Tab-separated table of C-alpha atoms in Angstrom:
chain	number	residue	atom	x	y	z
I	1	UNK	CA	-15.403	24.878	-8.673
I	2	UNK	CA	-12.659	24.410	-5.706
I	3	UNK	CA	-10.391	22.201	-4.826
I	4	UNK	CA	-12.694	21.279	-1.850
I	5	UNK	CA	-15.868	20.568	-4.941
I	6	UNK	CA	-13.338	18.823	-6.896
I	7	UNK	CA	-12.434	16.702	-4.479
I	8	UNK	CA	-16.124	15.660	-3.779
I	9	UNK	CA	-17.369	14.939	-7.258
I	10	UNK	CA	-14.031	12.904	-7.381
I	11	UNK	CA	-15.388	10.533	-4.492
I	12	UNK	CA	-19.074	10.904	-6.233
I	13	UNK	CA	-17.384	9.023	-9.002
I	14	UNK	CA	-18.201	5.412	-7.830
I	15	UNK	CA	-14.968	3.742	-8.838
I	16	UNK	CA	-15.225	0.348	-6.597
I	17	UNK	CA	-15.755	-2.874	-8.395
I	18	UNK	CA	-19.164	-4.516	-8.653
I	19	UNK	CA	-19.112	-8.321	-7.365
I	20	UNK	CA	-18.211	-10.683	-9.897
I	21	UNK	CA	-17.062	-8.100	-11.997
I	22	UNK	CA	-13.775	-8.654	-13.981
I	23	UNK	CA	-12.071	-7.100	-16.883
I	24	UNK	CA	-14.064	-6.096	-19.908
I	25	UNK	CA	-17.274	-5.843	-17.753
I	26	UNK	CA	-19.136	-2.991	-18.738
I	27	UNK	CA	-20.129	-2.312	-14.626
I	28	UNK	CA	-16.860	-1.833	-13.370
I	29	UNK	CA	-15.393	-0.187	-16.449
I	30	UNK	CA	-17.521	2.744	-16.925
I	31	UNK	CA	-17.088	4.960	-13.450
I	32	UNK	CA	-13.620	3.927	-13.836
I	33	UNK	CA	-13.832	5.997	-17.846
I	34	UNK	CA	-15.924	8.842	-16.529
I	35	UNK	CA	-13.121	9.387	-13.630
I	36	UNK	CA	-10.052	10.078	-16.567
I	37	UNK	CA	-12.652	12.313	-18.229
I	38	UNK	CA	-13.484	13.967	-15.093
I	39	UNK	CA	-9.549	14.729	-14.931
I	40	UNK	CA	-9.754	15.950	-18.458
I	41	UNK	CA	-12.380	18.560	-17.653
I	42	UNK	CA	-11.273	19.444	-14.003
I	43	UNK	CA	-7.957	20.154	-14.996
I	44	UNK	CA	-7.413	22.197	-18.169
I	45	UNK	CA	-4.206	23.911	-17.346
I	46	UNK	CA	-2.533	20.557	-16.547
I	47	UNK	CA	-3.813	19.037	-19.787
I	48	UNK	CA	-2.819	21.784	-22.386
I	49	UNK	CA	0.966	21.416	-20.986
I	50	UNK	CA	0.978	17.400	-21.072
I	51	UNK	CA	0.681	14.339	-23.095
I	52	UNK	CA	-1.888	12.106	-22.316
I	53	UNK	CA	-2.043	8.288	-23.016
I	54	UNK	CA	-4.995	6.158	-21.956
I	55	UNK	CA	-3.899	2.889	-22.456
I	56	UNK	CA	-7.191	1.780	-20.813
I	57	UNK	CA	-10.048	1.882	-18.123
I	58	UNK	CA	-7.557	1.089	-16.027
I	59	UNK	CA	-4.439	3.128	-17.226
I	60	UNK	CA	-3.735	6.594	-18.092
I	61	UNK	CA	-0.472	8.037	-18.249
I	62	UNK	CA	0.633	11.978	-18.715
I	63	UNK	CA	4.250	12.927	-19.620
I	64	UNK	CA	5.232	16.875	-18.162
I	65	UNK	CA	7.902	17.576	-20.352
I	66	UNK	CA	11.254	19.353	-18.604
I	67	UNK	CA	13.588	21.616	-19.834
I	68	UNK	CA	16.280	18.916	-20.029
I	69	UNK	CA	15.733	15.819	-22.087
I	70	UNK	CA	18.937	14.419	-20.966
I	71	UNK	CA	17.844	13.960	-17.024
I	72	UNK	CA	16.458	11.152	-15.703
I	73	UNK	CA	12.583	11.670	-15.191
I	74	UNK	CA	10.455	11.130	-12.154
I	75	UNK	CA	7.281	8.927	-11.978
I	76	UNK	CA	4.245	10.055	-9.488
I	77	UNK	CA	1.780	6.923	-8.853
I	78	UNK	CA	-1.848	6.857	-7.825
I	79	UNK	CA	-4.619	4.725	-8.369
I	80	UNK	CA	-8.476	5.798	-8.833
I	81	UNK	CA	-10.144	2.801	-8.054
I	82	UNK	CA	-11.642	1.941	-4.217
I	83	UNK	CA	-12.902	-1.030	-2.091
I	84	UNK	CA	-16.524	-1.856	-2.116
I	85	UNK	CA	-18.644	-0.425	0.909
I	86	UNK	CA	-20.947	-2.023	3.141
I	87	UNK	CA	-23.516	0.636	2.729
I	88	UNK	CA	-25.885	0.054	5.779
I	89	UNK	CA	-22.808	0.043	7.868
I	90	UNK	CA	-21.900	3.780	7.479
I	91	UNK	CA	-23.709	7.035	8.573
I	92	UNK	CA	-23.663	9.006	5.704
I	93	UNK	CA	-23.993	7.747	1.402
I	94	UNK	CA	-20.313	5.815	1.108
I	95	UNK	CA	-20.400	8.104	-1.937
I	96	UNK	CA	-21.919	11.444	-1.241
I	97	UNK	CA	-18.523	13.095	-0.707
I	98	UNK	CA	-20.919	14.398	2.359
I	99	UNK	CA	-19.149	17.367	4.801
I	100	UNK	CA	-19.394	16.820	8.205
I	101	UNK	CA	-17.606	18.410	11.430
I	102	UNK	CA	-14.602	19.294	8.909
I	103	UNK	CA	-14.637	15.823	7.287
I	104	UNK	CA	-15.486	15.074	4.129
I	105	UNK	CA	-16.890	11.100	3.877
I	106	UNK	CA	-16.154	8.673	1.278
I	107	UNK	CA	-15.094	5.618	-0.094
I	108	UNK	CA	-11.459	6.765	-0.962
I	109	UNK	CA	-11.182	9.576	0.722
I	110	UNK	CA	-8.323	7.969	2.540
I	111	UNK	CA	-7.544	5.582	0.049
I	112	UNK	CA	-6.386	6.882	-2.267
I	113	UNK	CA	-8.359	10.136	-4.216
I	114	UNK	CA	-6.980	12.543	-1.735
I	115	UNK	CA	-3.498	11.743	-3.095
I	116	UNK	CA	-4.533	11.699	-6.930
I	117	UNK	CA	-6.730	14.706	-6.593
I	118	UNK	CA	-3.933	16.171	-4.331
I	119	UNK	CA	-1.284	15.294	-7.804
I	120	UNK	CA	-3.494	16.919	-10.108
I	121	UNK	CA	-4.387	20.120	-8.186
I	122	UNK	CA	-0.944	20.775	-7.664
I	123	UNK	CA	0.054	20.422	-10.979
I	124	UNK	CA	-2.598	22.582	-12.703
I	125	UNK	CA	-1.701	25.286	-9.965
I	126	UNK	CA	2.039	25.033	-11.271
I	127	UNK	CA	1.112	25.206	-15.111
I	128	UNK	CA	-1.120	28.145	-14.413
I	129	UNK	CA	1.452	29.652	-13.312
I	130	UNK	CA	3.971	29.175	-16.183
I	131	UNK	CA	6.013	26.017	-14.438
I	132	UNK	CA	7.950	24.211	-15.928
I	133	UNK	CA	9.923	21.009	-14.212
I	134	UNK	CA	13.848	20.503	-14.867
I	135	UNK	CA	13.311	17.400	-16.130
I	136	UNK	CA	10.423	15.254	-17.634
I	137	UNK	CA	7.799	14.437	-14.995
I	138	UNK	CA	5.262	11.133	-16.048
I	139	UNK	CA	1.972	10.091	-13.778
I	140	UNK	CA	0.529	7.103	-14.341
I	141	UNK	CA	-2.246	6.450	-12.363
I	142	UNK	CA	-4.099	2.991	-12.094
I	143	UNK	CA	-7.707	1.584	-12.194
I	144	UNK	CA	-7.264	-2.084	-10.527
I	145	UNK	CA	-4.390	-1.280	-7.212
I	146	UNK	CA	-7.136	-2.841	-5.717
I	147	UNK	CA	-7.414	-5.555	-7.656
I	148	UNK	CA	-3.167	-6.155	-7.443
I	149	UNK	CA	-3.073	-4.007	-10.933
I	150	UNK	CA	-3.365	-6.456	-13.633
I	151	UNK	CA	-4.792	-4.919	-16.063
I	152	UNK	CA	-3.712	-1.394	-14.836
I	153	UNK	CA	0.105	-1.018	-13.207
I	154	UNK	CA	0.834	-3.722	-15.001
I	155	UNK	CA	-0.167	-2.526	-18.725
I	156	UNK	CA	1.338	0.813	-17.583
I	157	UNK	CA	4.825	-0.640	-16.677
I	158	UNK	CA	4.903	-3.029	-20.393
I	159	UNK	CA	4.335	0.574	-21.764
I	160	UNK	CA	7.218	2.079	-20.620
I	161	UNK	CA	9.229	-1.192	-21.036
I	162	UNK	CA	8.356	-0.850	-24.295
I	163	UNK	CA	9.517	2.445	-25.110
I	164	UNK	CA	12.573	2.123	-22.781
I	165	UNK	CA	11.645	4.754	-20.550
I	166	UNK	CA	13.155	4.380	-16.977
I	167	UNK	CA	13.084	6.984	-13.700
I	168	UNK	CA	15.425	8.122	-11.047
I	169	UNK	CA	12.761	7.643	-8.534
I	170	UNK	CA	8.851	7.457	-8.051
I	171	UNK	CA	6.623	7.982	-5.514
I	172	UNK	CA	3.560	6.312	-4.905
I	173	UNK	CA	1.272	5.656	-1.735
I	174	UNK	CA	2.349	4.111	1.543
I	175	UNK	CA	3.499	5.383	4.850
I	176	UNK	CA	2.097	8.282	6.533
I	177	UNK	CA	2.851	10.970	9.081
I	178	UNK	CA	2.040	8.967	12.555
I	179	UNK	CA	0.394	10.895	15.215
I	180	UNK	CA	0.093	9.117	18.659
I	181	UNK	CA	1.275	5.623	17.031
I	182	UNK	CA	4.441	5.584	19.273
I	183	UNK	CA	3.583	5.462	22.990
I	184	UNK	CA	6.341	6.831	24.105
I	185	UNK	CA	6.486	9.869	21.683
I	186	UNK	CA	4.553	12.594	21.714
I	187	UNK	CA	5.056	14.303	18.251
I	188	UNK	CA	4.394	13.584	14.764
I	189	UNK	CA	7.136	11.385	12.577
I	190	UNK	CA	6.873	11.134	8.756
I	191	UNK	CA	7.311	7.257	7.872
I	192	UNK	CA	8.936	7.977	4.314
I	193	UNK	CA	8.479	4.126	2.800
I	194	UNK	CA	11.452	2.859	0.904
I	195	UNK	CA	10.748	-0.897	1.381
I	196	UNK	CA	8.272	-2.637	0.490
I	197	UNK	CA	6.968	-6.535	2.174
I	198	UNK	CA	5.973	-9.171	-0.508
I	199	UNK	CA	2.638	-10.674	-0.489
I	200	UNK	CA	1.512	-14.251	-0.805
I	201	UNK	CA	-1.946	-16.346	-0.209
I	202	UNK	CA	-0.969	-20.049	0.379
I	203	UNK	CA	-4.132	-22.553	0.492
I	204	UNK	CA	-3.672	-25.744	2.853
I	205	UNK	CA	-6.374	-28.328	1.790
I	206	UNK	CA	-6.814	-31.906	3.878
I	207	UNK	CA	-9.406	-34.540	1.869
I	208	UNK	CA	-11.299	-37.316	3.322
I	209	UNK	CA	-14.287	-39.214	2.296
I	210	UNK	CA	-17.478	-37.211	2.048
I	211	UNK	CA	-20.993	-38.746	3.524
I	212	UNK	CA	-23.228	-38.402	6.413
I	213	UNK	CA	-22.035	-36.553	9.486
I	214	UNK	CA	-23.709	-40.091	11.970
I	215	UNK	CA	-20.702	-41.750	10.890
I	216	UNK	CA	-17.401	-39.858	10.983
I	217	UNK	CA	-13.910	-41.378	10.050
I	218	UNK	CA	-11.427	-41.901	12.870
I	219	UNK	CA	-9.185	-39.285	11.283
I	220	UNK	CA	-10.986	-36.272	10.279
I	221	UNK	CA	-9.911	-33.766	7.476
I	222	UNK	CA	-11.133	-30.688	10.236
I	223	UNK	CA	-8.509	-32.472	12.691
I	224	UNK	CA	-5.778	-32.998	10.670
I	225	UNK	CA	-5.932	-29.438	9.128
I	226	UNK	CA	-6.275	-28.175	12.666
I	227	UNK	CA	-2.961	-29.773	13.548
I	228	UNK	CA	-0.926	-28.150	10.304
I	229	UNK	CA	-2.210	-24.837	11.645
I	230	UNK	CA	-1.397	-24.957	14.927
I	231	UNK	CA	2.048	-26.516	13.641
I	232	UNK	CA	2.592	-23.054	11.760
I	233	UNK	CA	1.663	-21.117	14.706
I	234	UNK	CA	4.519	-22.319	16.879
I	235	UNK	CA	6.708	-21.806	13.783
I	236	UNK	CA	7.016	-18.775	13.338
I	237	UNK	CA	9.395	-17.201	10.599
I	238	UNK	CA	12.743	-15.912	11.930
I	239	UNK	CA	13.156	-12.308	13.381
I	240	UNK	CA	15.457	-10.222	10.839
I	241	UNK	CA	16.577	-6.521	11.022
I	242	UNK	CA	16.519	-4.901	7.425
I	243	UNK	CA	18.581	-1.747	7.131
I	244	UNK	CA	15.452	0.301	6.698
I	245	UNK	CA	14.227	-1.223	10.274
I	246	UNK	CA	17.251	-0.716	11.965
I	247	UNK	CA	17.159	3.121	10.250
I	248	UNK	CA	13.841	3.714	11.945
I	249	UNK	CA	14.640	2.378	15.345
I	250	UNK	CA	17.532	4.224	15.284
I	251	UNK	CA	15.657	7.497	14.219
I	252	UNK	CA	13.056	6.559	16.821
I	253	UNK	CA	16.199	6.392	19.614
I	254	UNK	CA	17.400	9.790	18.527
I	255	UNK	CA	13.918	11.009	19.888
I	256	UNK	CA	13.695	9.061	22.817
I	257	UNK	CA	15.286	9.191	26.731
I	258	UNK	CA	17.492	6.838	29.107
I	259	UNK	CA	17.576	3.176	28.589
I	260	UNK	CA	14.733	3.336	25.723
I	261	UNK	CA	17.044	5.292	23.607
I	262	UNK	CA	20.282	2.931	24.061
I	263	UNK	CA	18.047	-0.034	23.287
I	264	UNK	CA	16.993	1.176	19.556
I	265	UNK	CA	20.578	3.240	19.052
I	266	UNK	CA	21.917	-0.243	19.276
I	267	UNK	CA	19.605	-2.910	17.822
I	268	UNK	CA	22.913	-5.155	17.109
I	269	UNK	CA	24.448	-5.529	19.928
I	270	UNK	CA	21.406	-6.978	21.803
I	271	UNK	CA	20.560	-9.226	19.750
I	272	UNK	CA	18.107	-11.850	20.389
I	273	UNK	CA	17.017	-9.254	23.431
I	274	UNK	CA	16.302	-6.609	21.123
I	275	UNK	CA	13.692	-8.547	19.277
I	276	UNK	CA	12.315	-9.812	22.579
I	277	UNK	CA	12.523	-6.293	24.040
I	278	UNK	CA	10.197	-4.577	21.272
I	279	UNK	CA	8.389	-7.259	19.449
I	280	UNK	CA	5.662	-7.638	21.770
I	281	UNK	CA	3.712	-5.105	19.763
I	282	UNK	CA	1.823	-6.808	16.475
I	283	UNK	CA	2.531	-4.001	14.385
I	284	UNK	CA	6.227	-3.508	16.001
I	285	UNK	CA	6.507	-7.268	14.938
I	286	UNK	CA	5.375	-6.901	11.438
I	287	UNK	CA	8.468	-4.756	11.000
I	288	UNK	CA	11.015	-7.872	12.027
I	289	UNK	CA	9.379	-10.899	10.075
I	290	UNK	CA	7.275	-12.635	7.632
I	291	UNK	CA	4.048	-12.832	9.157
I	292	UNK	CA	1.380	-15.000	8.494
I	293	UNK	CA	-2.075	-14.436	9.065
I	294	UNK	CA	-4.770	-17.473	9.387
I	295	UNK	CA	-7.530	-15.664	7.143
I	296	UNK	CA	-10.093	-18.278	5.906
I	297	UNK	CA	-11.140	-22.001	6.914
I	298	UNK	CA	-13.992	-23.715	4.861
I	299	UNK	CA	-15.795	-27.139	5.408
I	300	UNK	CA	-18.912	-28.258	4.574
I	301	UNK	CA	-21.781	-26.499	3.915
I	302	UNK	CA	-24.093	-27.863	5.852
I	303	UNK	CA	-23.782	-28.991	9.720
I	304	UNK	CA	-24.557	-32.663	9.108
I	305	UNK	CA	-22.807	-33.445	5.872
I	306	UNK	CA	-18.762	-34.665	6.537
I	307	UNK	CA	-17.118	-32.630	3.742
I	308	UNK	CA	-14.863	-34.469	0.747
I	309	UNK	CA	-11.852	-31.497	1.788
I	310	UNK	CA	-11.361	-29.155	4.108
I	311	UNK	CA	-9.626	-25.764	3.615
I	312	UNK	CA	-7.551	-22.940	5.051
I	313	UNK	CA	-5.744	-19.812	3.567
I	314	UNK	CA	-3.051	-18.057	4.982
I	315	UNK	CA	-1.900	-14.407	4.184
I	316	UNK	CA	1.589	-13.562	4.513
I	317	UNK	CA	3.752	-10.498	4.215
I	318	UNK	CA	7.188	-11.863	3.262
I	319	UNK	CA	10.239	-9.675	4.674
I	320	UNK	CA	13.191	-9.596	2.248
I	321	UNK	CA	15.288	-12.200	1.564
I	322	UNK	CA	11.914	-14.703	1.939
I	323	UNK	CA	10.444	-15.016	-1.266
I	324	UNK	CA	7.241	-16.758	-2.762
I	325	UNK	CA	8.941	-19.814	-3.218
I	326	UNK	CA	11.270	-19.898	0.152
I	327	UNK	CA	8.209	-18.769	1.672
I	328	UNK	CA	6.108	-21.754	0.845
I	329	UNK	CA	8.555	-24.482	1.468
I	330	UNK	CA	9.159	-22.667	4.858
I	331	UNK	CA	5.604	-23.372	5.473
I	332	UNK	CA	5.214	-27.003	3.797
I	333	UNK	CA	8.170	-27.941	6.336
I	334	UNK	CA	6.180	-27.046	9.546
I	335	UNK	CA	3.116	-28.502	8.071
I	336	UNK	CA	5.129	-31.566	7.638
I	337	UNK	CA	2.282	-33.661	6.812
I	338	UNK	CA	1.633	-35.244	3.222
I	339	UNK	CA	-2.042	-35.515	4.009
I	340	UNK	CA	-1.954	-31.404	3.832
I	341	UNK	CA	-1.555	-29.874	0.481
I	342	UNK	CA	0.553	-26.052	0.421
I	343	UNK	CA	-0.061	-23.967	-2.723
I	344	UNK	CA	-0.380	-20.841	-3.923
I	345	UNK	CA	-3.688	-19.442	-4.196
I	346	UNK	CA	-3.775	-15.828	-5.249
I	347	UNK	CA	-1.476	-13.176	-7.371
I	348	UNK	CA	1.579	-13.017	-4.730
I	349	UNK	CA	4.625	-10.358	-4.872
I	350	UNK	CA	8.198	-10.983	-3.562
I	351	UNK	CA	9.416	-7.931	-1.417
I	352	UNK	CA	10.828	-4.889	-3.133
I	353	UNK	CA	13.731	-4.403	-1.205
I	354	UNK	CA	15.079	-0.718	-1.002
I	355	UNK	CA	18.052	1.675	-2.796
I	356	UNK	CA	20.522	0.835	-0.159
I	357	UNK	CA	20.989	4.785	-0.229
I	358	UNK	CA	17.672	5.510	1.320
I	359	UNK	CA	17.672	3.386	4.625
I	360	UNK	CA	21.105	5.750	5.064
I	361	UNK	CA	18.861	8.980	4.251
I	362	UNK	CA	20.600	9.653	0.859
I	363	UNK	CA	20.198	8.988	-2.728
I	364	UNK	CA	18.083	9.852	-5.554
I	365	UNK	CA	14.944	11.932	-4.396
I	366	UNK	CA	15.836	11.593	-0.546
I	367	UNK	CA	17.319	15.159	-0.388
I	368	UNK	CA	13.542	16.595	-2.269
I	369	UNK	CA	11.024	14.049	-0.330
I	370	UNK	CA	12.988	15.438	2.804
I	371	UNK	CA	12.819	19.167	2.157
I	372	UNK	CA	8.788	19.246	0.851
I	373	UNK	CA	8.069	17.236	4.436
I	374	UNK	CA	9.737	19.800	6.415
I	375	UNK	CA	8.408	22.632	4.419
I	376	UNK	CA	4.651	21.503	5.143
I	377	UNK	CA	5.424	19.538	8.367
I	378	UNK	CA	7.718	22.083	9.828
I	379	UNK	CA	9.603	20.271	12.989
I	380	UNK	CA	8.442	16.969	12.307
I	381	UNK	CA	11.100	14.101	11.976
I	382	UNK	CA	11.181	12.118	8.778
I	383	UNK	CA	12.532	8.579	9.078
I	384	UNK	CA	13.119	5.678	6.779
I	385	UNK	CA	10.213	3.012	6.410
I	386	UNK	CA	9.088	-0.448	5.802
I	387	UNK	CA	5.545	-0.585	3.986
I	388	UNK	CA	3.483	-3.652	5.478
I	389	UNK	CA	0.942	-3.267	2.195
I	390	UNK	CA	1.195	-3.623	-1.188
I	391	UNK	CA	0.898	-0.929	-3.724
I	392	UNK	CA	0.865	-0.460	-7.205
I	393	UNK	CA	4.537	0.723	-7.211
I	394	UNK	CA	5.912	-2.813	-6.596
I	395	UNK	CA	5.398	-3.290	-10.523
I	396	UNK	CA	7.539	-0.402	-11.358
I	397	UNK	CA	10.682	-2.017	-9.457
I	398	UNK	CA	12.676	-2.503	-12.099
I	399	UNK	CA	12.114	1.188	-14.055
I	400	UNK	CA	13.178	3.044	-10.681
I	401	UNK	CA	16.161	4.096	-8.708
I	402	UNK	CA	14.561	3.945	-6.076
I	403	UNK	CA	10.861	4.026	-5.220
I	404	UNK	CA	8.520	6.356	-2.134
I	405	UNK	CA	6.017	5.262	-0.427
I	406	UNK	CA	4.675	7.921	1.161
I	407	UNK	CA	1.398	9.780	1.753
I	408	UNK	CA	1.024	13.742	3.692
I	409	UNK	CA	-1.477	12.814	5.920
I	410	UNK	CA	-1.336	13.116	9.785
I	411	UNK	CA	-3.152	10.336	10.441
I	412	UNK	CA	-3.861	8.356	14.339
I	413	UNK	CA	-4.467	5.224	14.904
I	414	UNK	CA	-8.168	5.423	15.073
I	415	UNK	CA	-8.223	7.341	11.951
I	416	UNK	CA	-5.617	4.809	10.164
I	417	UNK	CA	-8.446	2.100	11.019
I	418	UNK	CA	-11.073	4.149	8.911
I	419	UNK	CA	-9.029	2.952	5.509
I	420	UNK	CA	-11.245	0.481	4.417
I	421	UNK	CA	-13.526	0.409	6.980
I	422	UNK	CA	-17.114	2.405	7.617
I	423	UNK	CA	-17.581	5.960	7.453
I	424	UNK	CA	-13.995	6.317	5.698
I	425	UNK	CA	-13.164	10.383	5.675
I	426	UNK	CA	-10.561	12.672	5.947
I	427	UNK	CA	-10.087	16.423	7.202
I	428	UNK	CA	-10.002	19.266	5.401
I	429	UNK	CA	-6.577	20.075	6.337
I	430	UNK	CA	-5.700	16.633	5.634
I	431	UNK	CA	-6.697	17.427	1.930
I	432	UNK	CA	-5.377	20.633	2.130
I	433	UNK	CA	-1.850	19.082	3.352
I	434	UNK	CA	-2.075	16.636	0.578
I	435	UNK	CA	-2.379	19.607	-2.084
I	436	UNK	CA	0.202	21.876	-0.384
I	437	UNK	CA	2.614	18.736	-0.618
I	438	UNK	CA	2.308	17.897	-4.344
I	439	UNK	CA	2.939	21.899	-5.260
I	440	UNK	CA	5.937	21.835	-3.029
I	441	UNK	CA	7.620	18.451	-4.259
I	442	UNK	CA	6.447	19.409	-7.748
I	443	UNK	CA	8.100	22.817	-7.393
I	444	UNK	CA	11.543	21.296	-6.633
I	445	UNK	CA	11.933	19.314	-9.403
C-alpha cells in the first residue's frame, strides 16, 4: 500500500459526527477507534520507535524519544475527526476517497487528514531509515477539533499538565500557502500563523406575550430585536494593528511597487487612512478587528402564531486585547436596551496572542518552520500570520513557547472555499507537498 492508498482508506474512515451524537455514543465513537488502529497498522516503523497513549476515542498521543532528554521537546497537532456532508450535494461518495482529474475527493481531504496522514508518513519514512530527532518529539492528535476539543485537546493538554511536560513550540493547522489571494501579487506567500483570534457565540433574546398573530402588541419582540441588531451593525469594534498584522503588511510591502508599497511599509504613520485605505476587503478587515457575524434569528414556528421570545446569535472572532467578557459588554453597550438579553451561548476562546519573537521572524522554531518552507516552496516568501479560525492548538497555550499554525498546501481562493463545503478534495501534489514537508521539518529537529 502507498502513501496515495493510505491516504484514501484514511478518508474511507468516516470520522464525522452523527446528529445528536455526543460523547460516549457508540455512533460517533467507533470510526473515530478504527482510525487510531488504522494508524497502528499503516504505520509499523513509526510505532516500534514510539510510545503510544490513547487516552481515548478522541485522544492519542505518541512520544519520539531524542537523543537529549535535557531539550525542550516539540509538539505536532492534528485532529482526525471531519464535518458532516450533505451527501446529495456532492458529485462523487463524500467518503470514497474517489480519484478524479488528479484530485482525490473527501470529507477531510482538506481538513485536516492530509496533514495527519502527511505527520505519520513522514515519520515512518524517517524511522525506516534509522532517524532519530535531537530532542523528544510528542503528537497528539484529536477526535472532537470539530467539536471545540472537549473531550479530545482538552483531555490531551490535562495529560501533559499532569505529568509536567511542556514544549518549545508546536505546530498545528492554520494558515496556508496563498495562491492568487492578493490581487496585486502574482506569486505564492506562505501565511506561517503565530496568532490566533478568540471565538465567542453571544445570544440576544427579546420576550413578549405569545398568542394569535390577528392581534399583535404595539411593540413587537421581532422589532425590538431588529433595532439591537442594526444598533451593533453601526458599532462596529475598533480597528487595531497587532504586531503580527503590521509584520504581514509590511512583508506584503516588501513585494509590492510605488505608492502600494509605502502604504503597508508604513501602517503607523497613516493612521486612521491606513485602515480606511485597505479595509475595504472582508477578509483584509478580519485582520484589523473583532468581527461579528449575524448568524441565526429564530421566531415562531408557525406564520400566524406571535412568538413568547424572539432570538438572534452572533459569531465573533475577538482580536487580542478583546476578550469574552470585554467582548460582551462591548456588545450589551450598543444594544443598550434592557428589553434585549446578551449572553453567552456556546464554548468561546479568548485570542491566543503570539511569542512576541515570531511577528519579528525570530524565536523558537521560526529559524526550522522557515527553512522546511523554502526547501519545498523554493522562492516563495514566508510571512507572519493572524489565524481567523480556531484550532485545537489554542488549548495547548500555556505548554508552548510559541505555537504554528500552518498547513503546506498551495491553496486559491476557490479551492480554500472547498473546506467544508461540497466535493471537498485536494491534489496529488498537494498531498505530496504535505508529506515532503513533515520529512523535511521532522529531519531538522
Amino acid at each position: 500500500m502507498d502513501v496515495l492508498q493510505r491516504f484514501r482508506k484514511s478518508i474511507q474512515i468516516k470520522t464525522d459526527w452523527p446528529e445528536g451524537a455526543q460523547a460516549g455514543d457508540g455512533r460517533a465513537e467507533a470510526p473515530l477507534r478504527e482510525f487510531q488502529e488504522f494508524l497502528k497498522i499503516s504505520y509499523p516503523e513509526f510505532h516500534k520507535k514510539i510510545e503510544r497513549s490513547v487516552l481515548n476515542p478522541y485522544a492519542v498521543i505518541y512520544q519520539w524519544p531524542g537523543e537529549s532528554a535535557e531539550a525542550k521537546p516539540i509538539l505536532f497537532l492534528a485532529h482526525y475527526d471531519v464535518v458532516p456532508a450533505e451527501t446529495e450535494k456532492w458529485t462523487v461518495p463524500p467518503f470514497s476517497g474517489d480519484e478524479k482529474d488528479g484530485y482525490i475527493y473527501g470529507r477531510g481531504t482538506l481538513d485536516m487528514k492530509c496533514i495527519l496522514i502527511g505527520i505519520m508518513e513522514a515519520a515512518e519514512t524517517l524511522c525506516a531509515g534509522g532517524f532519530r530527532p535531537k530532542q523528544d518529539i510528542w503528537f497528539a492528535f484529536g477526535g472532537d477539533e470539530e467539536r471545540a476539543g472537549t473531550w479530545g485537546a482538552k483531555t490531551s493538554v490535562r495529560w501533559f499538565a499532569e505529568r509536567n511536560i511542556r514544549f518549545a513550540w508546536a505546530l498545528d493547522e492554520g494558515s496556508i500557502v496563498a495562491r492568487n489571494q492578493i490581487a496585486w501579487i502574482d506569486k505564492p506567500l506562505a501565511l506561517l500563523g503565530i496568532e490566533e483570534k478568540g471565538f465567542a457565540s453571544f445570544e440576544l433574546r427579546a420576550a413578549q406575550q405569545s398568542g394569535h398573530a390577528s392581534r399583535p402588541p404595539k411593540v413587537q419582540a421581532a422589532a425590538v430585536l431588529a433595532r439591537a441588531l442594526l444598533r451593533i451593525s453601526k458599532k462596529p469594534f475598533p480597528f487595531r494593528l497587532t504586531p503580527t498584522v503590521e509584520g504581514f503588511f509590511r512583508s506584503l510591502g516588501d513585494l509590492s511597487t510605488g505608492a502600494m508599497a509605502w502604504v503597508l511599509k508604513h501602517p503607523r504613520l497613516l493612521g486612521p487612512l491606513f485602515f480606511k485605505a485597505v479595509a475595504g476587503s472582508p477578509a483584509i478587515a478580519s485582520l484589523l478587528r473583532t468581527t461579528v457575524a449575524m448568524t441565526q434569528l429564530e421566531g415562531s414556528p408557525a406564520d400566524n402564531v406571535m412568538p413568547s421570545s424572539v432570538r438572534a446569535v452572533l459569531n465573533l472572532r475577538l482580536l487580542d486585547p478583546w476578550t469574552v467578557e470585554t467582548a460582551l459588554e462591548y456588545v450589551r453597550k450598543a444594544v443598550n436596551d434592557g428589553r434585549v438579553e446578551v449572553d453567552i451561548c456556546n464554548v468561546s476562546t479568548d485570542p491566543v496572542p503570539p511569542n512576541p519573537l515570531h511577528a519579528k521572524r525570530s524565536g523558537p522554531g521560526w529559524e526550522e518552520m522557515e527553512a522546511a518552507v523554502s526547501a519545498v516552496f523554493p522562492g516563495v516568501p514566508v510571512m507572519p500570520f493572524l489565524v481567523t479560525a480556531t484550532t485545537d492548538s489554542r488549548h495547548y497555550k500555556d505548554l508552548c513557547g510559541g505555537i504554528f499554525r500552518f498547513c503546506p498546501l498551495v491553496l486559491t481562493p476557490e479551492e480554500l472555499a472547498l473546506i467544508h463545503g461540497h466535493d471537498e478534495r485536494i491534489s496529488e501534489q498537494n498531498l505530496r507537498n504535505c508529506v515532503n514537508f513533515y520529512t523535511d521539518l521532522l529531519a531538522r529537529l
